Coordinates of N, CA, C and O in Angstrom, one line a residue:
M1 N -39.8 17.7 5.8 CA -38.6 16.9 5.7 C -37.9 16.8 7.0 O -38.1 17.7 7.9
F2 N -37.2 15.7 7.3 CA -36.5 15.5 8.5 C -35.1 15.1 8.2 O -34.8 14.7 7.1
S3 N -34.2 15.2 9.2 CA -32.9 14.7 9.1 C -32.5 13.9 10.3 O -33.0 14.1 11.4
A4 N -31.6 12.9 10.2 CA -31.2 12.1 11.3 C -30.2 13.0 12.1 O -29.3 13.6 11.6
N5 N -30.5 13.0 13.4 CA -29.6 13.7 14.3 C -29.2 12.9 15.6 O -28.5 13.4 16.4
I6 N -29.6 11.6 15.6 CA -29.2 10.8 16.7 C -28.8 9.4 16.2 O -29.5 8.8 15.4
I7 N -27.6 8.9 16.6 CA -27.2 7.6 16.3 C -27.3 6.8 17.6 O -26.7 7.2 18.6
L8 N -27.9 5.6 17.5 CA -28.0 4.8 18.7 C -27.3 3.5 18.4 O -27.5 2.8 17.4
L9 N -26.4 3.1 19.3 CA -25.7 1.8 19.3 C -26.1 1.0 20.5 O -26.2 1.5 21.6
Y10 N -26.4 -0.2 20.2 CA -26.8 -1.1 21.3 C -25.5 -1.8 21.8 O -24.8 -2.4 21.0
V11 N -25.3 -1.6 23.1 CA -24.0 -2.0 23.7 C -24.2 -3.0 24.9 O -25.3 -3.0 25.5
D12 N -23.2 -3.7 25.2 CA -23.2 -4.6 26.3 C -23.2 -3.9 27.6 O -24.0 -4.2 28.5
S13 N -22.4 -2.9 27.8 CA -22.3 -2.1 29.0 C -22.2 -0.6 28.7 O -21.1 -0.1 28.3
P14 N -23.3 0.1 28.8 CA -23.2 1.6 28.6 C -22.2 2.3 29.4 O -21.5 3.2 28.9
T15 N -21.9 1.8 30.6 CA -20.9 2.5 31.4 C -19.5 2.3 30.8 O -18.7 3.3 30.6
A16 N -19.2 1.1 30.4 CA -17.9 0.8 29.7 C -17.8 1.5 28.4 O -16.7 2.1 28.0
S17 N -18.8 1.5 27.6 CA -18.8 2.1 26.3 C -18.7 3.6 26.4 O -18.1 4.3 25.6
A18 N -19.4 4.2 27.4 CA -19.3 5.6 27.7 C -17.9 6.0 28.0 O -17.4 7.1 27.5
A19 N -17.2 5.2 28.8 CA -15.8 5.5 29.1 C -14.9 5.5 27.8 O -14.1 6.3 27.6
F20 N -15.2 4.5 27.0 CA -14.4 4.4 25.7 C -14.7 5.6 24.8 O -13.7 6.2 24.3
Y21 N -15.9 6.0 24.6 CA -16.2 7.2 23.8 C -15.8 8.5 24.4 O -15.5 9.4 23.7
A22 N -15.9 8.6 25.7 CA -15.4 9.8 26.4 C -13.9 10.0 26.1 O -13.4 11.1 25.8
D23 N -13.1 8.9 26.2 CA -11.7 9.0 25.9 C -11.5 9.3 24.4 O -10.6 10.1 24.1
L24 N -12.2 8.7 23.5 CA -12.1 8.8 22.1 C -12.4 10.3 21.7 O -11.7 10.9 20.9
T25 N -13.5 10.8 22.2 CA -13.9 12.2 21.8 C -13.4 13.3 22.7 O -13.4 14.5 22.3
G26 N -12.8 12.9 23.8 CA -12.3 14.0 24.7 C -13.4 14.7 25.4 O -13.2 15.8 26.0
K27 N -14.6 14.2 25.5 CA -15.8 14.8 26.1 C -16.6 13.8 26.9 O -16.7 12.7 26.6
P28 N -17.1 14.3 28.0 CA -17.9 13.4 28.9 C -19.3 13.3 28.2 O -19.7 14.2 27.4
P29 N -20.1 12.3 28.6 CA -21.4 12.2 28.1 C -22.3 13.3 28.7 O -22.0 13.8 29.8
V30 N -23.3 13.7 27.9 CA -24.2 14.7 28.4 C -25.3 14.1 29.2 O -26.1 14.8 29.9
E31 N -25.5 12.8 29.1 CA -26.4 12.0 29.9 C -25.9 10.7 30.2 O -25.2 10.1 29.3
A32 N -26.0 10.1 31.4 CA -25.5 8.8 31.7 C -26.3 8.2 32.8 O -26.7 8.8 33.8
S33 N -26.6 6.9 32.6 CA -27.2 6.0 33.6 C -26.7 4.6 33.4 O -25.9 4.4 32.4
P34 N -27.0 3.7 34.2 CA -26.5 2.3 34.0 C -27.0 1.7 32.7 O -26.3 0.8 32.3
T35 N -28.1 2.2 32.1 CA -28.6 1.5 30.9 C -28.4 2.4 29.6 O -28.8 1.9 28.6
F36 N -27.9 3.6 29.8 CA -27.9 4.5 28.6 C -26.9 5.6 28.8 O -26.7 6.1 30.0
A37 N -26.2 6.1 27.8 CA -25.3 7.2 27.8 C -25.5 8.0 26.5 O -25.8 7.4 25.4
M38 N -25.4 9.3 26.5 CA -25.6 10.1 25.3 C -24.4 11.1 25.2 O -24.0 11.7 26.2
F39 N -23.9 11.3 24.0 CA -22.8 12.2 23.7 C -23.3 13.2 22.7 O -23.9 12.9 21.7
A40 N -22.9 14.5 22.9 CA -23.1 15.5 21.9 C -21.8 15.7 21.0 O -20.8 16.1 21.6
L41 N -21.9 15.2 19.8 CA -20.7 15.3 18.9 C -20.5 16.7 18.3 O -21.5 17.5 18.2
D42 N -19.3 17.1 17.9 CA -19.1 18.4 17.4 C -19.9 18.7 16.2 O -20.3 19.9 15.9
S43 N -20.3 17.7 15.4 CA -21.2 17.9 14.2 C -22.6 18.3 14.6 O -23.4 18.7 13.7
G44 N -23.0 18.1 15.8 CA -24.4 18.4 16.2 C -25.1 17.1 16.4 O -26.3 17.0 16.9
V45 N -24.6 16.0 15.9 CA -25.2 14.7 16.0 C -25.0 14.2 17.4 O -24.0 14.4 18.0
M46 N -26.1 13.5 17.9 CA -26.0 12.9 19.2 C -25.7 11.4 19.1 O -26.3 10.8 18.1
L47 N -24.9 10.9 19.9 CA -24.5 9.5 19.9 C -25.0 8.9 21.2 O -24.6 9.2 22.3
G48 N -26.0 7.9 21.1 CA -26.6 7.3 22.2 C -26.1 5.8 22.3 O -25.9 5.1 21.3
L49 N -25.8 5.4 23.5 CA -25.3 4.1 23.8 C -26.3 3.4 24.7 O -26.4 3.8 25.9
W50 N -27.1 2.5 24.2 CA -28.2 1.9 24.9 C -27.9 0.4 25.2 O -27.5 -0.3 24.3
S51 N -28.2 0.0 26.4 CA -27.9 -1.4 26.8 C -28.7 -2.3 25.9 O -30.0 -2.2 25.9
R52 N -28.0 -3.2 25.3 CA -28.7 -4.2 24.4 C -29.6 -5.1 25.3 O -30.5 -5.8 24.7
H53 N -29.4 -5.2 26.6 CA -30.2 -6.0 27.5 C -31.5 -5.4 27.9 O -32.3 -6.1 28.4
T54 N -31.6 -4.1 27.7 CA -32.8 -3.4 28.2 C -33.6 -2.7 27.1 O -34.7 -2.2 27.3
V55 N -33.0 -2.6 25.9 CA -33.7 -1.8 24.8 C -35.0 -2.5 24.4 O -35.1 -3.7 24.4
E56 N -36.0 -1.7 24.2 CA -37.4 -2.2 23.8 C -37.7 -1.6 22.5 O -37.6 -0.4 22.3
P57 N -38.1 -2.4 21.5 CA -38.1 -3.9 21.5 C -36.7 -4.4 21.4 O -35.8 -3.7 21.1
A58 N -36.5 -5.6 21.8 CA -35.2 -6.3 21.9 C -34.4 -6.1 20.6 O -35.0 -6.2 19.5
A59 N -33.1 -5.9 20.7 CA -32.3 -5.7 19.5 C -31.4 -7.0 19.3 O -31.1 -7.7 20.2
S60 N -31.1 -7.2 18.0 CA -30.1 -8.3 17.7 C -28.9 -7.7 17.1 O -28.9 -6.5 16.6
T61 N -27.8 -8.4 17.1 CA -26.5 -7.9 16.6 C -26.0 -9.0 15.6 O -26.5 -10.1 15.6
G62 N -25.0 -8.6 14.9 CA -24.4 -9.6 14.0 C -23.6 -10.6 14.7 O -23.3 -10.6 15.9
P63 N -23.1 -11.7 14.0 CA -22.4 -12.8 14.6 C -21.0 -12.3 15.2 O -20.5 -13.0 16.1
L64 N -20.5 -11.2 14.8 CA -19.2 -10.8 15.4 C -19.4 -9.6 16.4 O -18.5 -8.9 16.7
G65 N -20.6 -9.4 16.8 CA -20.9 -8.3 17.8 C -21.7 -7.2 17.1 O -22.7 -7.5 16.5
G66 N -21.1 -6.0 17.2 CA -21.8 -4.8 16.7 C -22.2 -5.0 15.3 O -21.6 -5.7 14.5
S67 N -23.3 -4.3 14.9 CA -23.7 -4.4 13.5 C -23.9 -3.0 12.9 O -24.6 -2.8 12.0
G68 N -23.2 -2.0 13.4 CA -23.3 -0.7 12.9 C -21.9 -0.1 12.6 O -20.9 -0.7 12.9
E69 N -21.9 1.0 11.9 CA -20.7 1.7 11.5 C -20.9 3.2 11.7 O -21.9 3.7 11.2
I70 N -20.0 3.9 12.3 CA -20.0 5.4 12.4 C -18.9 5.9 11.6 O -17.7 5.4 11.6
G71 N -19.1 6.9 10.7 CA -18.1 7.5 9.8 C -17.6 8.8 10.4 O -18.4 9.6 10.9
F72 N -16.3 9.0 10.4 CA -15.7 10.2 10.8 C -14.9 10.8 9.6 O -13.9 10.2 9.2
R73 N -15.4 11.9 9.1 CA -14.7 12.5 7.9 C -13.6 13.4 8.3 O -13.8 14.3 9.2
L74 N -12.4 13.3 7.7 CA -11.3 14.1 8.0 C -10.9 14.8 6.7 O -11.4 14.5 5.6
A75 N -9.9 15.8 6.8 CA -9.5 16.6 5.7 C -8.6 16.0 4.7 O -8.5 16.5 3.6
G76 N -7.8 15.0 5.1 CA -6.9 14.5 4.1 C -6.2 13.2 4.6 O -6.4 12.8 5.8
A77 N -5.5 12.5 3.7 CA -4.9 11.2 4.0 C -3.9 11.3 5.2 O -3.8 10.4 6.0
E78 N -3.2 12.5 5.4 CA -2.3 12.7 6.5 C -3.1 12.6 7.8 O -2.6 12.1 8.8
A79 N -4.2 13.3 7.8 CA -5.1 13.3 9.0 C -5.6 11.9 9.4 O -5.7 11.5 10.5
V80 N -5.9 11.2 8.4 CA -6.4 9.8 8.6 C -5.3 9.0 9.2 O -5.5 8.2 10.2
Q81 N -4.1 9.1 8.7 CA -2.9 8.3 9.2 C -2.6 8.8 10.6 O -2.3 7.9 11.5
A82 N -2.7 10.1 10.9 CA -2.4 10.6 12.3 C -3.4 10.0 13.3 O -3.0 9.6 14.4
L83 N -4.7 10.0 12.9 CA -5.7 9.5 13.8 C -5.5 8.0 14.0 O -5.7 7.5 15.1
H84 N -5.2 7.3 12.9 CA -4.9 5.8 13.0 C -3.8 5.6 14.0 O -3.9 4.7 14.9
D85 N -2.7 6.3 13.9 CA -1.6 6.1 14.8 C -2.0 6.4 16.2 O -1.5 5.7 17.1
D86 N -2.8 7.4 16.5 CA -3.3 7.8 17.8 C -4.1 6.6 18.4 O -4.0 6.2 19.5
W87 N -5.0 6.1 17.5 CA -5.9 5.1 18.0 C -5.2 3.8 18.3 O -5.5 3.0 19.2
V88 N -4.1 3.5 17.5 CA -3.3 2.3 17.7 C -2.6 2.5 19.1 O -2.6 1.5 19.9
R89 N -2.1 3.7 19.4 CA -1.4 3.9 20.7 C -2.4 3.7 21.8 O -2.0 3.3 22.9
R90 N -3.7 4.1 21.6 CA -4.7 3.9 22.6 C -5.1 2.5 22.8 O -5.9 2.2 23.7
G91 N -4.8 1.6 21.9 CA -5.1 0.2 22.0 C -6.4 -0.2 21.3 O -6.9 -1.3 21.6
L92 N -6.9 0.6 20.4 CA -8.1 0.2 19.7 C -7.8 -0.9 18.7 O -6.7 -1.0 18.2
T93 N -8.8 -1.8 18.5 CA -8.6 -2.9 17.6 C -8.8 -2.3 16.2 O -9.8 -1.6 15.9
I94 N -7.9 -2.5 15.3 CA -7.9 -2.0 13.9 C -8.4 -3.2 13.0 O -7.7 -4.2 12.9
A95 N -9.6 -3.0 12.4 CA -10.1 -4.0 11.5 C -9.6 -3.8 10.1 O -9.6 -4.8 9.3
Q96 N -9.3 -2.6 9.7 CA -8.7 -2.3 8.4 C -7.7 -1.2 8.5 O -8.0 -0.2 9.0
P97 N -6.4 -1.5 8.2 CA -5.4 -0.5 8.3 C -5.6 0.6 7.2 O -6.5 0.5 6.3
P98 N -4.9 1.8 7.4 CA -5.1 2.8 6.4 C -5.0 2.3 4.9 O -4.0 1.6 4.6
T99 N -6.0 2.6 4.1 CA -6.1 2.0 2.8 C -6.6 3.0 1.8 O -7.5 3.8 2.2
A100 N -6.1 3.1 0.6 CA -6.6 3.9 -0.4 C -7.7 3.1 -1.1 O -7.5 2.0 -1.6
M101 N -8.9 3.7 -1.1 CA -10.1 3.0 -1.8 C -10.7 4.0 -2.8 O -10.2 5.1 -2.9
D102 N -11.6 3.5 -3.6 CA -12.2 4.4 -4.6 C -12.8 5.6 -4.1 O -12.8 6.6 -4.8
F103 N -13.3 5.7 -2.9 CA -14.0 6.9 -2.3 C -13.0 7.8 -1.6 O -13.3 8.9 -1.2
G104 N -11.8 7.3 -1.3 CA -10.8 8.0 -0.6 C -9.9 7.2 0.3 O -9.8 6.0 0.1
H105 N -9.2 7.8 1.3 CA -8.3 7.1 2.2 C -9.1 6.8 3.4 O -9.8 7.7 4.0
T106 N -8.9 5.6 4.0 CA -9.8 5.2 5.1 C -9.0 4.2 6.0 O -8.1 3.5 5.6
F107 N -9.5 4.0 7.2 CA -9.2 2.9 8.1 C -10.4 2.6 8.9 O -11.3 3.5 9.1
V108 N -10.5 1.4 9.5 CA -11.6 1.0 10.3 C -11.1 0.5 11.6 O -10.3 -0.4 11.6
A109 N -11.6 1.0 12.8 CA -11.3 0.5 14.1 C -12.6 -0.1 14.7 O -13.7 0.1 14.1
L110 N -12.6 -0.8 15.8 CA -13.7 -1.3 16.4 C -13.9 -0.8 17.8 O -12.9 -0.6 18.5
D111 N -15.1 -0.5 18.2 CA -15.4 -0.1 19.6 C -15.5 -1.4 20.5 O -15.4 -2.5 19.9
P112 N -15.7 -1.3 21.8 CA -15.7 -2.5 22.6 C -16.8 -3.5 22.2 O -16.7 -4.7 22.6
D113 N -17.9 -3.1 21.5 CA -19.0 -4.0 21.1 C -18.9 -4.4 19.7 O -19.7 -5.1 19.2
G114 N -17.8 -4.1 19.0 CA -17.6 -4.5 17.6 C -18.2 -3.6 16.6 O -18.1 -3.9 15.4
H115 N -18.7 -2.5 17.0 CA -19.2 -1.5 16.0 C -18.0 -0.9 15.3 O -17.0 -0.6 15.9
R116 N -18.2 -0.7 14.0 CA -17.1 -0.2 13.2 C -17.0 1.3 13.3 O -18.0 2.0 13.3
L117 N -15.8 1.8 13.4 CA -15.5 3.3 13.4 C -14.7 3.5 12.2 O -13.5 3.3 12.2
R118 N -15.3 4.0 11.1 CA -14.7 4.3 9.9 C -14.2 5.7 9.8 O -15.0 6.6 9.9
V119 N -12.9 5.9 9.7 CA -12.3 7.2 9.5 C -11.9 7.3 8.0 O -11.3 6.4 7.4
F120 N -12.3 8.4 7.4 CA -12.0 8.6 6.0 C -11.8 10.0 5.6 O -12.2 10.9 6.2
A121 N -11.0 10.2 4.5 CA -10.8 11.4 3.8 C -11.2 11.2 2.4 O -10.6 10.4 1.7
P122 N -12.3 11.8 1.9 CA -12.8 11.5 0.6 C -11.9 12.0 -0.5 O -11.1 13.0 -0.3
T123 N -11.9 11.3 -1.6 CA -11.1 11.7 -2.8 C -11.7 13.0 -3.3 O -12.9 13.1 -3.4
E124 N -10.9 14.0 -3.5 CA -11.4 15.3 -4.1 C -11.8 15.1 -5.5 O -11.1 14.5 -6.3
A125 N -12.9 15.7 -5.9 CA -13.4 15.6 -7.3 C -12.5 16.5 -8.2 O -12.0 17.5 -7.9

C-alpha cells in the first residue's frame, strides 16, 4: 500500500509562488530553482510548486487559473476565523468567507495562481 506525501501545484512563477507560501507557512522552501520550489509542511506532506511552462508532460488549468485545492484542518471555528482574519490582513483573495457547512466551519482563499486554500474545522461527531 502507498500514501500520498507530495502535492504538486503547477504555477506561473515558482519564485513568486515560493515567496507567497514562505510567507503563509513561515518557512523557507527546502528546495528552490527558477522552475521549481518544494516546502516541507508540518504534517510531513511536501508541497511542490512546478512551473506550468516547463512541466512534462504539459499541464492544463481551469478557466479561472488554478485547478487544485489544498485543505488545512484546524481545531475549531474560532481558529478558522482567526486564520481568515490574518489572511485578510495579508491581502489574500478570499473566495468564500467563513461559512458553516455540513462538514464543519470553513473558508477558502486563493493563491497567486488561483489554487484554492480551504481552511476548515470539521464538525465533531
